[in-house]
XYZ file of C-alpha atoms in Angstrom:
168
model
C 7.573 -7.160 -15.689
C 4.132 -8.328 -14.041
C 2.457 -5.950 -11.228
C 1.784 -7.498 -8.369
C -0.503 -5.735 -5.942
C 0.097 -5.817 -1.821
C -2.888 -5.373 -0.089
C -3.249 -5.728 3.800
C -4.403 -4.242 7.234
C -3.116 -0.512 7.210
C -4.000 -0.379 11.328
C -3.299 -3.262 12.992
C -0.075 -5.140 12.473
C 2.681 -7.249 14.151
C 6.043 -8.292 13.694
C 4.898 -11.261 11.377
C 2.947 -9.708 9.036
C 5.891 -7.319 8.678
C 8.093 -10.051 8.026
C 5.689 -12.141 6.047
C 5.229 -8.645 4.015
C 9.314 -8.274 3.297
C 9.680 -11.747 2.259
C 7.102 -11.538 -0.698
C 8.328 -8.307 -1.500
C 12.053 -9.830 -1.804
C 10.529 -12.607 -3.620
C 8.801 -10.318 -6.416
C 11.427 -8.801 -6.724
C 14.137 -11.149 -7.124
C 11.844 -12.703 -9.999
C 12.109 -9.271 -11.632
C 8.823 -8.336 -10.607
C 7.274 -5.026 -9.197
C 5.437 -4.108 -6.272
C 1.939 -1.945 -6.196
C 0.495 -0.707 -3.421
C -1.436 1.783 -2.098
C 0.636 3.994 0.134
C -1.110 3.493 3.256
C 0.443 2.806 7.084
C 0.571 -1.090 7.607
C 1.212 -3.595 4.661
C 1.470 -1.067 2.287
C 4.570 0.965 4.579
C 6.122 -2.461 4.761
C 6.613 -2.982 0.996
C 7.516 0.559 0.495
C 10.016 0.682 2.780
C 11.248 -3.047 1.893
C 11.437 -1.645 -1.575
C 13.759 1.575 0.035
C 16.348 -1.351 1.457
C 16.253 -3.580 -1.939
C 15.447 -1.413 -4.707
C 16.682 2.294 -3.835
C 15.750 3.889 -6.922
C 12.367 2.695 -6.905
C 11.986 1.744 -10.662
C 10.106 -1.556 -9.972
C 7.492 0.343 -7.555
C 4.002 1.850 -8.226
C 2.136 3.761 -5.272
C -1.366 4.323 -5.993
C -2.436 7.459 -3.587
C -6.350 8.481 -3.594
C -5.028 12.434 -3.903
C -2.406 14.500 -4.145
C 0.311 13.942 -1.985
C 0.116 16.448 0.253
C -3.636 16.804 0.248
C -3.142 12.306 0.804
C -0.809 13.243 3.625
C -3.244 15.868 5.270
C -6.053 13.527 4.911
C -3.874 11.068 7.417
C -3.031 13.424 9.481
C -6.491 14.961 9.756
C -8.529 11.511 9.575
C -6.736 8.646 10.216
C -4.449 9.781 13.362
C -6.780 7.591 16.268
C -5.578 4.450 17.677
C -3.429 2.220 16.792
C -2.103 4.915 14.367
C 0.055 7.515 16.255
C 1.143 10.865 14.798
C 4.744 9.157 14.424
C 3.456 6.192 12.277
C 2.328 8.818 9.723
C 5.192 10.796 9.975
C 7.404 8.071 8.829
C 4.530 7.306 5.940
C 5.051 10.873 4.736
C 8.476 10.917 5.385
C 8.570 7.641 2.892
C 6.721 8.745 0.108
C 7.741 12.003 -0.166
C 11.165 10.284 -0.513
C 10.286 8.135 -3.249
C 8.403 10.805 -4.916
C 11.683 12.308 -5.012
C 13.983 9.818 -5.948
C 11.342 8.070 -8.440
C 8.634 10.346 -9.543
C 6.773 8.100 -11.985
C 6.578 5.486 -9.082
C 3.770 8.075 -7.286
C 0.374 7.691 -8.729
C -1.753 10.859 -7.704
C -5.537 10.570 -8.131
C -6.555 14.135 -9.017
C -9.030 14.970 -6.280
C -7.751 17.652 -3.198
C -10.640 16.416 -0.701
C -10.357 12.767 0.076
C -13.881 10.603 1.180
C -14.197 6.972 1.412
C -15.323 7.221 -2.313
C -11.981 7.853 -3.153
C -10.336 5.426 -1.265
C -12.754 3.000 -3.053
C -11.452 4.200 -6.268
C -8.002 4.109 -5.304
C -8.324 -0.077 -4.196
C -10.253 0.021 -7.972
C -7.663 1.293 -9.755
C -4.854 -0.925 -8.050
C -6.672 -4.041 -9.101
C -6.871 -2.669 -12.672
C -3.218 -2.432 -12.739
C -2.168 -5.525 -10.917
C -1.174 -8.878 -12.615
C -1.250 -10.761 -9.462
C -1.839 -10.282 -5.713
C -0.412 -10.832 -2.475
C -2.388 -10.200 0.416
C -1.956 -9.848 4.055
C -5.747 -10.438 5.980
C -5.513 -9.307 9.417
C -8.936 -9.807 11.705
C -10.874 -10.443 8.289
C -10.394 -6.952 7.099
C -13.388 -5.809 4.932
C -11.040 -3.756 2.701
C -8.563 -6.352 1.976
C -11.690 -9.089 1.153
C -12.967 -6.325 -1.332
C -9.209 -6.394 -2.891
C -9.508 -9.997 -2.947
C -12.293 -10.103 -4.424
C -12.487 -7.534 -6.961
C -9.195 -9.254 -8.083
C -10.835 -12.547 -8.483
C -13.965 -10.985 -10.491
C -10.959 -9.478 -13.242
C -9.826 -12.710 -13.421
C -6.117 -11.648 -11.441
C -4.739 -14.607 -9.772
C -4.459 -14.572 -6.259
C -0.845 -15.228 -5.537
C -0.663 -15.577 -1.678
C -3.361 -14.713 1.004
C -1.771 -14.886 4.336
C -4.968 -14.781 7.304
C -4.234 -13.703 10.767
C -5.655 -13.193 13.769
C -4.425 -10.010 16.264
C-alpha cells in the first residue's frame, strides 16, 4: 500500500474543493491506497471524514497531529478559532478524530510535544512528506503552507500526483 499525502487550505474552502477532495480520496482508495493527512479543519477534515463514509475502520488512514490530541485540540480551540473558522468547525474536527482515535488507534500519529508553536506545525508538514509516497494537493489563494508541502515533496523526490489551484 503507497501513502499518499492530502495537503490543502485548512481555512478557506468551498463546495469544490470539498468535492474535488472526496473524489481523490475515493480514488486512492479504490486503488488500495491510503490517505495521510494532517488532521487539520479544511482539506485535511474532508479526507478524514471521506475516509469515515468509505473506510469505517480506518485501517488505510494515517493522521499526523503536531501534539497530543487533546493538547492538538486545545491548541485549535485556543489559536486557531478567528474567522473563517467558527467554534463549530472545530468541534466537528475534534469530534472526528477523537472518533478515529477510537475506532483505529494506530491511524493517530501524536508528535510528543504538549505546547504547540508554528515550529511544530513545521515539523508536523516535515514528517508527512517523509511518510508519503505520493501527493495530492488542494492550493487555495496560493497557500504558503501547501507550496512548502509541494515543494518539500518535490526536493524528496515524491511525485506530485494531482495539484488542484483555486481561487476563493
Amino acid at each position: 500500500m503507497k501513502w499518499i499525502l492530502f495537503t490543502g487550505t485548512w481555512r478557506v474552502t468551498n463546495a469544490q474543493v470539498e468535492t474535488d477532495v472526496r473524489q481523490a480520496v475515493q480514488e486512492i482508495v479504490e486503488r488500495g491506497d491510503g490517505v495521510l493527512t494532517g488532521g487539520a479543519t479544511g482539506v485535511d477534515f474532508f479526507a478524514m471524514d471521506e475516509m469515515l463514509r468509505i473506510n469505517p475502520t480506518f485501517s488505510s488512514l494515517r493522521v499526523i497531529i503536531p501534539a497530543y490530541l487533546e493538547d492538538y485540540i486545545t491548541d485549535y480551540y485556543t489559536n486557531w478559532c478567528i474567522e473563517p473558522i467558527t467554534k463549530k468547525d472545530i468541534e466537528h474536527l475534534a469530534l472526528l478524530l477523537r472518533k478515529i482515535k477510537n475506532i483505529q488507534p494506530t491511524a493517530i500519529i501524536e508528535m510528543p510535544y504538549r505546547v504547540i508553536t508554528q515550529t511544530h506545525y513545521d515539523m508536523r508538514n516535515d514528517e508527512e512528506v517523509l511518510q508519503a509516497d505520493g501527493v495530492c494537493a488542494f492550493q487555495v489563494n496560493d497557500s504558503s503552507g501547501t507550496q512548502y508541502t509541494i515543494d518539500k515533496a518535490k526536493q524528496t523526490g515524491i511525485p506530485i500526483l494531482l495539484h488542484k489551484k483555486y481561487t476563493l
